Amino acid sequence: MEWLKELFKTQKPVIAMCHLQPMPGDPYYDKDGGMQKVVDAAYDEFIKLQEGGVDAVMFSNEFSMPYLKKVNPETTASMARVIGELKHEIKIPFGVNVLWDPFASLDLAAATGARFIREIMSGVYASDFGLWDTNTGEIARHRVHLGLEDCKLLFNIVPEAASYLGERKVEDIAKTTVFNNHSDVICVSGITAGVGTDMGILARVKGAIPSTPVFANTGCKLNTIEEIFKIADGAVVGTTFKKDGKFENCVVKERVVEFMDKVRSIR
C-alpha cells in the first residue's frame, strides 16, 4: 500500500468530493446560467476544499440526477471543460467519477490527467437505476487502450441504492474482486451519499483483504472519522463539508478546515 503515500503524500488520505452542478442534457440543468454557472460553482467549491487542507479531490457529476449507466457524450465533454478551466489552480492529486459509467470515467481521466477513478466496475446489482451489470474485462482493456495503467481504480463493491444479486458474503465479494481484477482500492458505501458506511461491513471487508486499501466511501463525519480510521485506509468525503452537512448545499471552508484538523490529529 506504499503507493497511497506516494500519491497522496500521507497515510489514510481524505479524498474530497467536488460535486458538479447539472450540465447540458441533465434534467435540472440551468439553461439561463449555462455552463459558466457550472464552472463558477465548481471553482468556488474546489478552492474551499483545497485551501481547507484535503489530500485530494474527486470531480463528480453528482447533480446529474437521475443517473445514467451509460452517460451521453455531452456530460463527459462538459466535465472536461470544468476541470480544464480549473486545472491551473489544482495543486493536489485529483480523480474523476462520471456516474455511473466507468468507460466515460476513464475517458475523462485520459483527457484531464486524473490520477484515479471511482466506479462500479464488477458485479451485478438490482438498483434504483434498473439492473446494473458490469464488464470488468472490457473496462480493464479500455484502461490499457487509453494508456492509463498508472490511473488507480477505486472499486465500489457496496454501491449506493443497490443490492448485489446473488447470496454472497461481502467478504467473499471483496476477496474475489481483488483476486480477479487487481483492484487498487475497495470502497464501501452507505445506502446514499451522506449516509454512513456500516462499520461492521467495513471491518469485515478490511479483514478479508488486509493487503488492499479499503476506503469508507460515504457518510464520514467529524464525530465518526476517528472510529472509521481505526479500520479504513482512507475516506471519500463530500456531504460533511457542506453547509449544515446537507447533500444539496454548498461547501463551507470552515467545515473542511475543522474536519481536516481532526484527521491530522488522528494521524
mmCIF file with all atom_site columns, N, CA and C in Angstrom, residues 119-162:
data_model
loop_
_atom_site.group_PDB
_atom_site.id
_atom_site.type_symbol
_atom_site.label_atom_id
_atom_site.label_alt_id
_atom_site.label_comp_id
_atom_site.label_asym_id
_atom_site.label_entity_id
_atom_site.label_seq_id
_atom_site.pdbx_PDB_ins_code
_atom_site.Cartn_x
_atom_site.Cartn_y
_atom_site.Cartn_z
_atom_site.occupancy
_atom_site.B_iso_or_equiv
_atom_site.pdbx_formal_charge
_atom_site.auth_seq_id
_atom_site.auth_comp_id
_atom_site.auth_asym_id
_atom_site.auth_atom_id
_atom_site.pdbx_PDB_model_num
ATOM 1   N N  . GLU A 1 119 ? -15.646 3.871  -9.428  1.00 0.00 ? 119 GLU A N  1
ATOM 2   C CA . GLU A 1 119 ? -16.849 3.429  -10.149 1.00 0.00 ? 119 GLU A CA 1
ATOM 3   C C  . GLU A 1 119 ? -17.297 2.061  -9.662  1.00 0.00 ? 119 GLU A C  1
ATOM 4   N N  . ILE A 1 120 ? -18.496 1.672  -10.139 1.00 0.00 ? 120 ILE A N  1
ATOM 5   C CA . ILE A 1 120 ? -18.970 0.290  -10.014 1.00 0.00 ? 120 ILE A CA 1
ATOM 6   C C  . ILE A 1 120 ? -18.409 -0.440 -11.222 1.00 0.00 ? 120 ILE A C  1
ATOM 7   N N  . MET A 1 121 ? -17.468 -1.343 -10.984 1.00 0.00 ? 121 MET A N  1
ATOM 8   C CA . MET A 1 121 ? -16.763 -1.968 -12.111 1.00 0.00 ? 121 MET A CA 1
ATOM 9   C C  . MET A 1 121 ? -16.811 -3.482 -12.081 1.00 0.00 ? 121 MET A C  1
ATOM 10  N N  . SER A 1 122 ? -17.493 -4.043 -11.088 1.00 0.00 ? 122 SER A N  1
ATOM 11  C CA . SER A 1 122 ? -17.611 -5.500 -11.019 1.00 0.00 ? 122 SER A CA 1
ATOM 12  C C  . SER A 1 122 ? -18.939 -5.850 -10.359 1.00 0.00 ? 122 SER A C  1
ATOM 13  N N  . GLY A 1 123 ? -19.444 -7.037 -10.693 1.00 0.00 ? 123 GLY A N  1
ATOM 14  C CA . GLY A 1 123 ? -20.682 -7.496 -10.062 1.00 0.00 ? 123 GLY A CA 1
ATOM 15  C C  . GLY A 1 123 ? -21.928 -7.129 -10.839 1.00 0.00 ? 123 GLY A C  1
ATOM 16  N N  . VAL A 1 124 ? -23.057 -7.655 -10.359 1.00 0.00 ? 124 VAL A N  1
ATOM 17  C CA . VAL A 1 124 ? -24.384 -7.371 -10.922 1.00 0.00 ? 124 VAL A CA 1
ATOM 18  C C  . VAL A 1 124 ? -25.300 -6.982 -9.769  1.00 0.00 ? 124 VAL A C  1
ATOM 19  N N  . TYR A 1 125 ? -26.078 -5.908 -9.960  1.00 0.00 ? 125 TYR A N  1
ATOM 20  C CA . TYR A 1 125 ? -26.882 -5.355 -8.880  1.00 0.00 ? 125 TYR A CA 1
ATOM 21  C C  . TYR A 1 125 ? -28.306 -5.058 -9.336  1.00 0.00 ? 125 TYR A C  1
ATOM 22  N N  . ALA A 1 126 ? -29.235 -5.160 -8.396  1.00 0.00 ? 126 ALA A N  1
ATOM 23  C CA . ALA A 1 126 ? -30.581 -4.625 -8.581  1.00 0.00 ? 126 ALA A CA 1
ATOM 24  C C  . ALA A 1 126 ? -30.570 -3.247 -7.933  1.00 0.00 ? 126 ALA A C  1
ATOM 25  N N  . SER A 1 127 ? -30.908 -2.213 -8.701  1.00 0.00 ? 127 SER A N  1
ATOM 26  C CA . SER A 1 127 ? -30.727 -0.848 -8.209  1.00 0.00 ? 127 SER A CA 1
ATOM 27  C C  . SER A 1 127 ? -31.903 0.042  -8.578  1.00 0.00 ? 127 SER A C  1
ATOM 28  N N  . ASP A 1 128 ? -31.870 1.256  -8.034  1.00 0.00 ? 128 ASP A N  1
ATOM 29  C CA . ASP A 1 128 ? -32.872 2.257  -8.406  1.00 0.00 ? 128 ASP A CA 1
ATOM 30  C C  . ASP A 1 128 ? -32.776 2.621  -9.877  1.00 0.00 ? 128 ASP A C  1
ATOM 31  N N  . PHE A 1 129 ? -31.650 2.297  -10.504 1.00 0.00 ? 129 PHE A N  1
ATOM 32  C CA . PHE A 1 129 ? -31.430 2.639  -11.912 1.00 0.00 ? 129 PHE A CA 1
ATOM 33  C C  . PHE A 1 129 ? -31.692 1.453  -12.832 1.00 0.00 ? 129 PHE A C  1
ATOM 34  N N  . GLY A 1 130 ? -32.306 0.406  -12.289 1.00 0.00 ? 130 GLY A N  1
ATOM 35  C CA . GLY A 1 130 ? -32.576 -0.800 -13.054 1.00 0.00 ? 130 GLY A CA 1
ATOM 36  C C  . GLY A 1 130 ? -31.524 -1.861 -12.786 1.00 0.00 ? 130 GLY A C  1
ATOM 37  N N  . LEU A 1 131 ? -31.475 -2.866 -13.629 1.00 0.00 ? 131 LEU A N  1
ATOM 38  C CA . LEU A 1 131 ? -30.488 -3.922 -13.496 1.00 0.00 ? 131 LEU A CA 1
ATOM 39  C C  . LEU A 1 131 ? -29.119 -3.350 -13.839 1.00 0.00 ? 131 LEU A C  1
ATOM 40  N N  . TRP A 1 132 ? -28.198 -3.492 -12.922 1.00 0.00 ? 132 TRP A N  1
ATOM 41  C CA . TRP A 1 132 ? -26.896 -2.847 -13.013 1.00 0.00 ? 132 TRP A CA 1
ATOM 42  C C  . TRP A 1 132 ? -25.843 -3.912 -13.261 1.00 0.00 ? 132 TRP A C  1
ATOM 43  N N  . ASP A 1 133 ? -25.432 -4.066 -14.504 1.00 0.00 ? 133 ASP A N  1
ATOM 44  C CA . ASP A 1 133 ? -24.444 -5.075 -14.880 1.00 0.00 ? 133 ASP A CA 1
ATOM 45  C C  . ASP A 1 133 ? -23.114 -4.381 -15.173 1.00 0.00 ? 133 ASP A C  1
ATOM 46  N N  . THR A 1 134 ? -22.042 -5.145 -15.149 1.00 0.00 ? 134 THR A N  1
ATOM 47  C CA . THR A 1 134 ? -20.721 -4.583 -15.416 1.00 0.00 ? 134 THR A CA 1
ATOM 48  C C  . THR A 1 134 ? -19.956 -5.515 -16.340 1.00 0.00 ? 134 THR A C  1
ATOM 49  N N  . ASN A 1 135 ? -18.857 -5.019 -16.875 1.00 0.00 ? 135 ASN A N  1
ATOM 50  C CA . ASN A 1 135 ? -17.984 -5.864 -17.687 1.00 0.00 ? 135 ASN A CA 1
ATOM 51  C C  . ASN A 1 135 ? -16.548 -5.472 -17.369 1.00 0.00 ? 135 ASN A C  1
ATOM 52  N N  . THR A 1 136 ? -16.010 -6.065 -16.320 1.00 0.00 ? 136 THR A N  1
ATOM 53  C CA . THR A 1 136 ? -14.702 -5.667 -15.812 1.00 0.00 ? 136 THR A CA 1
ATOM 54  C C  . THR A 1 136 ? -13.599 -5.868 -16.837 1.00 0.00 ? 136 THR A C  1
ATOM 55  N N  . GLY A 1 137 ? -13.690 -6.945 -17.611 1.00 0.00 ? 137 GLY A N  1
ATOM 56  C CA . GLY A 1 137 ? -12.662 -7.210 -18.616 1.00 0.00 ? 137 GLY A CA 1
ATOM 57  C C  . GLY A 1 137 ? -12.589 -6.106 -19.659 1.00 0.00 ? 137 GLY A C  1
ATOM 58  N N  . GLU A 1 138 ? -13.742 -5.628 -20.108 1.00 0.00 ? 138 GLU A N  1
ATOM 59  C CA . GLU A 1 138 ? -13.753 -4.532 -21.082 1.00 0.00 ? 138 GLU A CA 1
ATOM 60  C C  . GLU A 1 138 ? -13.216 -3.242 -20.470 1.00 0.00 ? 138 GLU A C  1
ATOM 61  N N  . ILE A 1 139 ? -13.560 -3.001 -19.214 1.00 0.00 ? 139 ILE A N  1
ATOM 62  C CA . ILE A 1 139 ? -13.064 -1.802 -18.533 1.00 0.00 ? 139 ILE A CA 1
ATOM 63  C C  . ILE A 1 139 ? -11.539 -1.847 -18.448 1.00 0.00 ? 139 ILE A C  1
ATOM 64  N N  . ALA A 1 140 ? -10.992 -2.997 -18.053 1.00 0.00 ? 140 ALA A N  1
ATOM 65  C CA . ALA A 1 140 ? -9.539  -3.141 -17.932 1.00 0.00 ? 140 ALA A CA 1
ATOM 66  C C  . ALA A 1 140 ? -8.857  -2.915 -19.277 1.00 0.00 ? 140 ALA A C  1
ATOM 67  N N  . ARG A 1 141 ? -9.456  -3.418 -20.334 1.00 0.00 ? 141 ARG A N  1
ATOM 68  C CA . ARG A 1 141 ? -8.862  -3.252 -21.666 1.00 0.00 ? 141 ARG A CA 1
ATOM 69  C C  . ARG A 1 141 ? -8.982  -1.807 -22.150 1.00 0.00 ? 141 ARG A C  1
ATOM 70  N N  . HIS A 1 142 ? -10.065 -1.139 -21.802 1.00 0.00 ? 142 HIS A N  1
ATOM 71  C CA . HIS A 1 142 ? -10.213 0.269  -22.181 1.00 0.00 ? 142 HIS A CA 1
ATOM 72  C C  . HIS A 1 142 ? -9.157  1.113  -21.462 1.00 0.00 ? 142 HIS A C  1
ATOM 73  N N  . ARG A 1 143 ? -8.887  0.775  -20.232 1.00 0.00 ? 143 ARG A N  1
ATOM 74  C CA . ARG A 1 143 ? -7.847  1.482  -19.467 1.00 0.00 ? 143 ARG A CA 1
ATOM 75  C C  . ARG A 1 143 ? -6.495  1.371  -20.164 1.00 0.00 ? 143 ARG A C  1
ATOM 76  N N  . VAL A 1 144 ? -6.139  0.154  -20.595 1.00 0.00 ? 144 VAL A N  1
ATOM 77  C CA . VAL A 1 144 ? -4.870  -0.058 -21.278 1.00 0.00 ? 144 VAL A CA 1
ATOM 78  C C  . VAL A 1 144 ? -4.872  0.646  -22.634 1.00 0.00 ? 144 VAL A C  1
ATOM 79  N N  . HIS A 1 145 ? -5.984  0.554  -23.347 1.00 0.00 ? 145 HIS A N  1
ATOM 80  C CA . HIS A 1 145 ? -6.117  1.205  -24.655 1.00 0.00 ? 145 HIS A CA 1
ATOM 81  C C  . HIS A 1 145 ? -5.829  2.698  -24.564 1.00 0.00 ? 145 HIS A C  1
ATOM 82  N N  . LEU A 1 146 ? -6.245  3.322  -23.449 1.00 0.00 ? 146 LEU A N  1
ATOM 83  C CA . LEU A 1 146 ? -6.039  4.756  -23.263 1.00 0.00 ? 146 LEU A CA 1
ATOM 84  C C  . LEU A 1 146 ? -4.681  5.085  -22.644 1.00 0.00 ? 146 LEU A C  1
ATOM 85  N N  . GLY A 1 147 ? -3.885  4.060  -22.342 1.00 0.00 ? 147 GLY A N  1
ATOM 86  C CA . GLY A 1 147 ? -2.576  4.294  -21.749 1.00 0.00 ? 147 GLY A CA 1
ATOM 87  C C  . GLY A 1 147 ? -2.646  4.757  -20.305 1.00 0.00 ? 147 GLY A C  1
ATOM 88  N N  . LEU A 1 148 ? -3.652  4.263  -19.563 1.00 0.00 ? 148 LEU A N  1
ATOM 89  C CA . LEU A 1 148 ? -3.891  4.718  -18.194 1.00 0.00 ? 148 LEU A CA 1
ATOM 90  C C  . LEU A 1 148 ? -3.508  3.679  -17.145 1.00 0.00 ? 148 LEU A C  1
ATOM 91  N N  . GLU A 1 149 ? -2.468  2.914  -17.430 1.00 0.00 ? 149 GLU A N  1
ATOM 92  C CA . GLU A 1 149 ? -2.076  1.871  -16.482 1.00 0.00 ? 149 GLU A CA 1
ATOM 93  C C  . GLU A 1 149 ? -1.749  2.434  -15.102 1.00 0.00 ? 149 GLU A C  1
ATOM 94  N N  . ASP A 1 150 ? -1.319  3.676  -15.031 1.00 0.00 ? 150 ASP A N  1
ATOM 95  C CA . ASP A 1 150 ? -0.981  4.289  -13.740 1.00 0.00 ? 150 ASP A CA 1
ATOM 96  C C  . ASP A 1 150 ? -2.174  4.972  -13.079 1.00 0.00 ? 150 ASP A C  1
ATOM 97  N N  . CYS A 1 151 ? -3.300  5.010  -13.742 1.00 0.00 ? 151 CYS A N  1
ATOM 98  C CA . CYS A 1 151 ? -4.522  5.595  -13.162 1.00 0.00 ? 151 CYS A CA 1
ATOM 99  C C  . CYS A 1 151 ? -5.143  4.561  -12.223 1.00 0.00 ? 151 CYS A C  1
ATOM 100 N N  . LYS A 1 152 ? -5.247  4.894  -10.950 1.00 0.00 ? 152 LYS A N  1
ATOM 101 C CA . LYS A 1 152 ? -5.722  3.941  -9.954  1.00 0.00 ? 152 LYS A CA 1
ATOM 102 C C  . LYS A 1 152 ? -7.239  3.739  -10.066 1.00 0.00 ? 152 LYS A C  1
ATOM 103 N N  . LEU A 1 153 ? -7.665  2.508  -9.825  1.00 0.00 ? 153 LEU A N  1
ATOM 104 C CA . LEU A 1 153 ? -9.074  2.144  -9.925  1.00 0.00 ? 153 LEU A CA 1
ATOM 105 C C  . LEU A 1 153 ? -9.642  1.897  -8.533  1.00 0.00 ? 153 LEU A C  1
ATOM 106 N N  . LEU A 1 154 ? -10.626 2.694  -8.152  1.00 0.00 ? 154 LEU A N  1
ATOM 107 C CA . LEU A 1 154 ? -11.312 2.548  -6.875  1.00 0.00 ? 154 LEU A CA 1
ATOM 108 C C  . LEU A 1 154 ? -12.627 1.822  -7.132  1.00 0.00 ? 154 LEU A C  1
ATOM 109 N N  . PHE A 1 155 ? -12.686 0.558  -6.735  1.00 0.00 ? 155 PHE A N  1
ATOM 110 C CA . PHE A 1 155 ? -13.849 -0.288 -6.971  1.00 0.00 ? 155 PHE A CA 1
ATOM 111 C C  . PHE A 1 155 ? -14.848 -0.120 -5.828  1.00 0.00 ? 155 PHE A C  1
ATOM 112 N N  . ASN A 1 156 ? -16.042 0.309  -6.142  1.00 0.00 ? 156 ASN A N  1
ATOM 113 C CA . ASN A 1 156 ? -17.117 0.387  -5.153  1.00 0.00 ? 156 ASN A CA 1
ATOM 114 C C  . ASN A 1 156 ? -17.868 -0.942 -5.179  1.00 0.00 ? 156 ASN A C  1
ATOM 115 N N  . ILE A 1 157 ? -17.715 -1.739 -4.124  1.00 0.00 ? 157 ILE A N  1
ATOM 116 C CA . ILE A 1 157 ? -18.359 -3.066 -4.124  1.00 0.00 ? 157 ILE A CA 1
ATOM 117 C C  . ILE A 1 157 ? -19.631 -3.098 -3.275  1.00 0.00 ? 157 ILE A C  1
ATOM 118 N N  . VAL A 1 158 ? -19.936 -1.982 -2.604  1.00 0.00 ? 158 VAL A N  1
ATOM 119 C CA . VAL A 1 158 ? -21.210 -1.866 -1.874  1.00 0.00 ? 158 VAL A CA 1
ATOM 120 C C  . VAL A 1 158 ? -21.848 -0.561 -2.335  1.00 0.00 ? 158 VAL A C  1
ATOM 121 N N  . PRO A 1 159 ? -22.362 -0.527 -3.584  1.00 0.00 ? 159 PRO A N  1
ATOM 122 C CA . PRO A 1 159 ? -22.833 0.736  -4.148  1.00 0.00 ? 159 PRO A CA 1
ATOM 123 C C  . PRO A 1 159 ? -24.100 1.253  -3.481  1.00 0.00 ? 159 PRO A C  1
ATOM 124 N N  . GLU A 1 160 ? -24.248 2.578  -3.564  1.00 0.00 ? 160 GLU A N  1
ATOM 125 C CA . GLU A 1 160 ? -25.464 3.199  -3.039  1.00 0.00 ? 160 GLU A CA 1
ATOM 126 C C  . GLU A 1 160 ? -26.676 2.779  -3.871  1.00 0.00 ? 160 GLU A C  1
ATOM 127 N N  . ALA A 1 161 ? -27.824 2.706  -3.226  1.00 0.00 ? 161 ALA A N  1
ATOM 128 C CA . ALA A 1 161 ? -29.106 2.461  -3.891  1.00 0.00 ? 161 ALA A CA 1
ATOM 129 C C  . ALA A 1 161 ? -29.132 1.164  -4.694  1.00 0.00 ? 161 ALA A C  1
ATOM 130 N N  . ALA A 1 162 ? -28.382 0.158  -4.229  1.00 0.00 ? 162 ALA A N  1
ATOM 131 C CA . ALA A 1 162 ? -28.315 -1.091 -4.986  1.00 0.00 ? 162 ALA A CA 1
ATOM 132 C C  . ALA A 1 162 ? -28.012 -2.266 -4.065  1.00 0.00 ? 162 ALA A C  1
#
